[in-house]
C-alpha cells in the first residue's frame, strides 16, 4: 500500500454532492464575478475567524500584498518577516515595493521569535508579518506589544492556520489584518487558487476592496491604481461548502497529530513542540533529523509519501540574492530547512494508514 503525503481528492469526493450543488447553483445564477457567493462566503468566513470584515482575493500572496498596499507601505519601507517561512511572505513585501527584513524563529516552535523582533526594528520599519507556520499560531500577544510600542502594523500570514486558536482566540482576528490562502492543499482549500483578507479595521477593508477590483468601487470609475485580484465566484461557492466541514476536518488532523506524538516519543528525531497557549490545526506534521534526506528515501521505499517544507530558505533563494545574505547568516532557519520533513497528515489519512507511517518512522535507523 502506498500512502500519499496528502489526499486532496478524498476531501472533494466526501463532499461531491454538496460541491456539485454549489457548482450548479453558481452556473445557474448567471453571475460569475463578485456576486452573491463571494458576498456570502466573506460574511461566513469573517464570522468563523471572529473578525468583522473579510475580503475575498485571488490568492494568499495577494492577500498579504494588498494589506501592505492598503496601509500605504511601499518603496523605502521595511517589513519584518520570518526567516523560516515560504517565500510568499517575503514576496508580499517585495510586491509592495518594501524590503523584507528577516528575523530568526524560536528553535522549538519554528515560528518567528518575538525576542528577536525588536532588534530588527529601524526608523524605516512599518510592519511585522507573523506566520502561523504549519498551522500553529505565532505568539501574537508578544508580537502585538512590539508593534504597539513602535507604531507598526502587525499582519498575520494565516495561509496555514485556518481554524487555529491562540489563547482561545481564532487566527485571523489576532492583529491589524490577516491574509489567508485557499490553495487546494490548505486545511480550507479551494479547487484552484483563492485567498482572503480578514480584519476589524473598516478603513483597511474598504481600501482592499477597492484595490482588488482595479482600484474601483463603481464600474469604470477608478480611484487608485488597483489590481485584478478577486476571489472567483465559483471558488467561493465551493469554499462555503468546505467551510461547514473545516472544524470536523481539523479535529481529524488533531487526533492524528496526538497519535503521532504518543507513538513517536523516544525516536531519534525531533517532534513538534506546542506551547500551552496554542491550539494548532496541524496543516503539517513536521519531524526533524540531521539525516532528513536518508529518512525521506527510507520512507519512500516503505511506500510512505513525504515532503520538505521548505528545502531552501528565502534568503538563500536566487530571487533574494540581491539582499546579500551569505550561507550561515541566518543559521536557525538554515538548520531547520536542512532537517525538516513533513509526513502524511490530512483529514482523510486513516488510522490504519497512520500505523504504517509510524512503523516506518520507528524502524528508520539514522
CSV table of N, CA and C in Angstrom, one decimal, residues 163-242:
chain,number,residue,atom,x,y,z
A,163,UNK,N,-8.5,28.1,11.3
A,163,UNK,CA,-9.2,27.5,12.4
A,163,UNK,C,-8.4,27.4,13.7
A,164,UNK,N,-7.1,27.7,13.6
A,164,UNK,CA,-6.2,27.6,14.8
A,164,UNK,C,-6.6,28.6,15.8
A,165,UNK,N,-6.3,28.4,17.1
A,165,UNK,CA,-6.6,29.3,18.1
A,165,UNK,C,-5.3,29.6,18.9
A,166,UNK,N,-5.3,30.9,19.4
A,166,UNK,CA,-4.2,31.4,20.2
A,166,UNK,C,-4.9,32.0,21.5
A,167,UNK,N,-4.6,31.3,22.6
A,167,UNK,CA,-5.2,31.7,23.9
A,167,UNK,C,-6.7,31.8,23.8
A,168,UNK,N,-7.3,30.9,23.1
A,168,UNK,CA,-8.7,30.8,22.9
A,168,UNK,C,-9.3,31.6,21.8
A,169,UNK,N,-8.5,32.5,21.2
A,169,UNK,CA,-8.9,33.4,20.1
A,169,UNK,C,-8.5,32.8,18.7
A,170,UNK,N,-9.4,33.0,17.8
A,170,UNK,CA,-9.2,32.4,16.4
A,170,UNK,C,-8.2,33.2,15.6
A,171,UNK,N,-7.3,32.5,15.0
A,171,UNK,CA,-6.4,33.1,14.0
A,171,UNK,C,-7.3,33.8,12.9
A,172,UNK,N,-6.7,35.0,12.5
A,172,UNK,CA,-7.5,35.8,11.6
A,172,UNK,C,-8.1,37.0,12.2
A,173,UNK,N,-8.0,37.1,13.6
A,173,UNK,CA,-8.5,38.2,14.3
A,173,UNK,C,-7.6,38.7,15.4
A,174,UNK,N,-6.3,38.3,15.2
A,174,UNK,CA,-5.3,38.5,16.3
A,174,UNK,C,-4.4,39.7,16.1
A,175,UNK,N,-4.6,40.4,15.0
A,175,UNK,CA,-3.7,41.5,14.7
A,175,UNK,C,-4.5,42.6,13.9
A,176,UNK,N,-3.7,43.5,13.2
A,176,UNK,CA,-4.4,44.5,12.4
A,176,UNK,C,-5.1,43.9,11.2
A,177,UNK,N,-4.6,42.9,10.6
A,177,UNK,CA,-5.2,42.2,9.5
A,177,UNK,C,-4.5,40.8,9.3
A,178,UNK,N,-5.2,40.0,8.5
A,178,UNK,CA,-4.6,38.7,8.3
A,178,UNK,C,-4.8,38.3,6.8
A,179,UNK,N,-3.9,37.6,6.2
A,179,UNK,CA,-4.0,37.1,4.9
A,179,UNK,C,-4.1,35.6,4.9
A,180,UNK,N,-5.1,35.0,4.2
A,180,UNK,CA,-5.3,33.6,4.1
A,180,UNK,C,-5.1,33.1,2.6
A,181,UNK,N,-4.7,31.9,2.5
A,181,UNK,CA,-4.6,31.2,1.2
A,181,UNK,C,-5.6,30.1,1.2
A,182,UNK,N,-6.3,29.9,0.0
A,182,UNK,CA,-7.2,28.7,-0.1
A,182,UNK,C,-6.6,27.8,-1.2
A,183,UNK,N,-5.3,27.8,-1.3
A,183,UNK,CA,-4.6,26.8,-2.2
A,183,UNK,C,-5.2,25.4,-1.9
A,184,UNK,N,-5.4,24.5,-2.9
A,184,UNK,CA,-6.1,23.3,-2.7
A,184,UNK,C,-5.5,22.4,-1.5
A,185,UNK,N,-4.3,22.5,-1.2
A,185,UNK,CA,-3.7,21.6,-0.1
A,185,UNK,C,-3.9,22.2,1.2
A,186,UNK,N,-4.5,23.4,1.4
A,186,UNK,CA,-4.6,24.0,2.7
A,186,UNK,C,-5.8,23.3,3.5
A,187,UNK,N,-5.8,23.6,4.8
A,187,UNK,CA,-6.9,23.0,5.6
A,187,UNK,C,-8.3,23.4,5.1
A,188,UNK,N,-8.4,24.6,4.6
A,188,UNK,CA,-9.6,25.0,3.8
A,188,UNK,C,-9.1,25.3,2.5
A,189,UNK,N,-9.3,24.4,1.5
A,189,UNK,CA,-8.7,24.5,0.2
A,189,UNK,C,-9.8,24.6,-0.9
A,190,UNK,N,-9.6,25.5,-1.8
A,190,UNK,CA,-10.4,25.6,-3.0
A,190,UNK,C,-10.1,24.5,-4.0
A,191,UNK,N,-10.8,24.5,-5.1
A,191,UNK,CA,-10.4,23.6,-6.2
A,191,UNK,C,-9.8,24.5,-7.3
A,192,UNK,N,-8.7,25.1,-6.9
A,192,UNK,CA,-8.0,26.1,-7.7
A,192,UNK,C,-7.4,27.1,-6.7
A,193,UNK,N,-7.1,28.3,-7.1
A,193,UNK,CA,-6.5,29.3,-6.2
A,193,UNK,C,-7.6,30.2,-5.6
A,194,UNK,N,-7.2,30.8,-4.5
A,194,UNK,CA,-8.1,31.8,-3.8
A,194,UNK,C,-7.4,32.3,-2.6
A,195,UNK,N,-7.9,33.4,-2.1
A,195,UNK,CA,-7.4,33.9,-0.8
A,195,UNK,C,-8.3,34.9,-0.2
A,196,UNK,N,-8.0,35.4,1.0
A,196,UNK,CA,-8.9,36.4,1.7
A,196,UNK,C,-8.1,37.2,2.6
A,197,UNK,N,-8.6,38.4,2.9
A,197,UNK,CA,-8.1,39.2,4.0
A,197,UNK,C,-9.2,39.3,5.0
A,198,UNK,N,-8.8,39.2,6.3
A,198,UNK,CA,-9.7,39.4,7.4
A,198,UNK,C,-9.2,40.5,8.3
A,199,UNK,N,-10.1,41.3,8.8
A,199,UNK,CA,-9.6,42.4,9.6
A,199,UNK,C,-10.8,43.0,10.4
A,200,UNK,N,-10.5,43.7,11.5
A,200,UNK,CA,-11.5,44.5,12.2
A,200,UNK,C,-11.5,46.0,11.8
A,201,UNK,N,-10.6,46.3,10.9
A,201,UNK,CA,-10.3,47.7,10.5
A,201,UNK,C,-11.2,48.0,9.3
A,202,UNK,N,-12.2,48.8,9.5
A,202,UNK,CA,-13.2,49.1,8.4
A,202,UNK,C,-12.5,49.9,7.3
A,203,UNK,N,-11.6,50.8,7.6
A,203,UNK,CA,-10.9,51.6,6.6
A,203,UNK,C,-10.0,50.7,5.7
A,204,UNK,N,-9.3,49.8,6.4
A,204,UNK,CA,-8.5,48.9,5.6
A,204,UNK,C,-9.3,48.0,4.7
A,205,UNK,N,-10.4,47.5,5.2
A,205,UNK,CA,-11.3,46.6,4.4
A,205,UNK,C,-11.8,47.3,3.2
A,206,UNK,N,-12.2,48.6,3.4
A,206,UNK,CA,-12.7,49.4,2.2
A,206,UNK,C,-11.6,49.5,1.2
A,207,UNK,N,-10.3,49.8,1.6
A,207,UNK,CA,-9.2,50.1,0.7
A,207,UNK,C,-8.9,48.8,0.0
A,208,UNK,N,-8.9,47.6,0.7
A,208,UNK,CA,-8.6,46.4,0.0
A,208,UNK,C,-9.6,46.0,-1.0
A,209,UNK,N,-10.9,46.3,-0.7
A,209,UNK,CA,-12.0,46.0,-1.7
A,209,UNK,C,-11.8,46.8,-3.0
A,210,UNK,N,-11.3,48.1,-2.8
A,210,UNK,CA,-11.1,48.9,-4.0
A,210,UNK,C,-9.8,48.4,-4.7
A,211,UNK,N,-8.8,48.1,-4.0
A,211,UNK,CA,-7.5,47.7,-4.7
A,211,UNK,C,-7.7,46.4,-5.4
A,212,UNK,N,-8.5,45.5,-4.9
A,212,UNK,CA,-8.6,44.1,-5.5
A,212,UNK,C,-9.4,44.2,-6.9
A,213,UNK,N,-10.1,45.3,-7.1
A,213,UNK,CA,-11.0,45.4,-8.2
A,213,UNK,C,-10.6,46.6,-9.1
A,214,UNK,N,-9.4,46.6,-9.6
A,214,UNK,CA,-8.9,47.7,-10.5
A,214,UNK,C,-8.9,49.1,-9.8
A,215,UNK,N,-8.9,49.2,-8.5
A,215,UNK,CA,-9.0,50.5,-7.9
A,215,UNK,C,-10.3,51.1,-8.0
A,216,UNK,N,-11.4,50.3,-8.1
A,216,UNK,CA,-12.7,50.8,-8.4
A,216,UNK,C,-13.7,50.3,-7.5
A,217,UNK,N,-14.7,51.2,-7.0
A,217,UNK,CA,-15.8,50.7,-6.3
A,217,UNK,C,-17.1,50.9,-7.1
A,218,UNK,N,-17.0,51.8,-8.1
A,218,UNK,CA,-18.1,51.9,-9.1
A,218,UNK,C,-17.5,51.6,-10.5
A,219,UNK,N,-18.2,50.8,-11.2
A,219,UNK,CA,-17.7,50.3,-12.5
A,219,UNK,C,-17.2,51.4,-13.4
A,220,UNK,N,-16.0,51.3,-13.9
A,220,UNK,CA,-15.4,52.3,-14.8
A,220,UNK,C,-15.0,53.6,-14.2
A,221,UNK,N,-15.1,53.7,-12.8
A,221,UNK,CA,-14.6,54.8,-12.1
A,221,UNK,C,-13.4,54.3,-11.2
A,222,UNK,N,-12.2,54.6,-11.6
A,222,UNK,CA,-11.0,54.1,-11.0
A,222,UNK,C,-10.4,55.2,-10.1
A,223,UNK,N,-10.4,54.9,-8.8
A,223,UNK,CA,-10.0,55.9,-7.8
A,223,UNK,C,-8.4,55.9,-7.6
A,224,UNK,N,-7.9,54.7,-7.7
A,224,UNK,CA,-6.4,54.5,-7.5
A,224,UNK,C,-5.9,53.4,-8.5
A,225,UNK,N,-4.6,53.3,-8.6
A,225,UNK,CA,-4.0,52.2,-9.4
A,225,UNK,C,-4.2,50.9,-8.7
A,226,UNK,N,-5.2,50.2,-9.1
A,226,UNK,CA,-5.5,48.9,-8.4
A,226,UNK,C,-5.0,47.7,-9.1
A,227,UNK,N,-5.6,46.6,-8.7
A,227,UNK,CA,-5.2,45.2,-9.2
A,227,UNK,C,-6.4,44.4,-9.6
A,228,UNK,N,-6.2,43.4,-10.3
A,228,UNK,CA,-7.3,42.4,-10.5
A,228,UNK,C,-7.0,41.2,-9.6
A,229,UNK,N,-7.6,41.2,-8.5
A,229,UNK,CA,-7.3,40.1,-7.5
A,229,UNK,C,-8.6,39.8,-6.8
A,230,UNK,N,-9.5,39.1,-7.5
A,230,UNK,CA,-10.9,38.8,-6.9
A,230,UNK,C,-11.1,37.3,-6.7
A,231,UNK,N,-11.5,37.0,-5.5
A,231,UNK,CA,-11.9,35.6,-5.3
A,231,UNK,C,-13.0,35.2,-6.3
A,232,UNK,N,-12.8,34.1,-7.0
A,232,UNK,CA,-13.7,33.6,-8.0
A,232,UNK,C,-15.0,33.2,-7.4
A,233,UNK,N,-16.1,33.6,-8.1
A,233,UNK,CA,-17.5,33.3,-7.6
A,233,UNK,C,-17.7,31.8,-7.4
A,234,UNK,N,-17.2,31.0,-8.3
A,234,UNK,CA,-17.3,29.5,-8.2
A,234,UNK,C,-16.5,29.0,-7.0
A,235,UNK,N,-15.2,29.5,-6.9
A,235,UNK,CA,-14.4,29.0,-5.7
A,235,UNK,C,-15.1,29.4,-4.4
A,236,UNK,N,-15.7,30.6,-4.4
A,236,UNK,CA,-16.4,31.0,-3.1
A,236,UNK,C,-17.5,30.0,-2.8
A,237,UNK,N,-18.3,29.6,-3.8
A,237,UNK,CA,-19.4,28.7,-3.6
A,237,UNK,C,-18.9,27.4,-3.1
A,238,UNK,N,-17.8,26.9,-3.6
A,238,UNK,CA,-17.2,25.6,-3.2
A,238,UNK,C,-16.6,25.7,-1.8
A,239,UNK,N,-16.0,26.9,-1.5
A,239,UNK,CA,-15.4,27.1,-0.2
A,239,UNK,C,-16.5,27.2,0.9
A,240,UNK,N,-17.7,27.7,0.6
A,240,UNK,CA,-18.8,27.8,1.5
A,240,UNK,C,-19.1,26.4,2.0
A,241,UNK,N,-19.2,25.4,1.1
A,241,UNK,CA,-19.5,24.0,1.5
A,241,UNK,C,-18.4,23.4,2.3
A,242,UNK,N,-17.1,23.7,2.0
A,242,UNK,CA,-16.0,23.1,2.7
A,242,UNK,C,-15.9,23.8,4.1
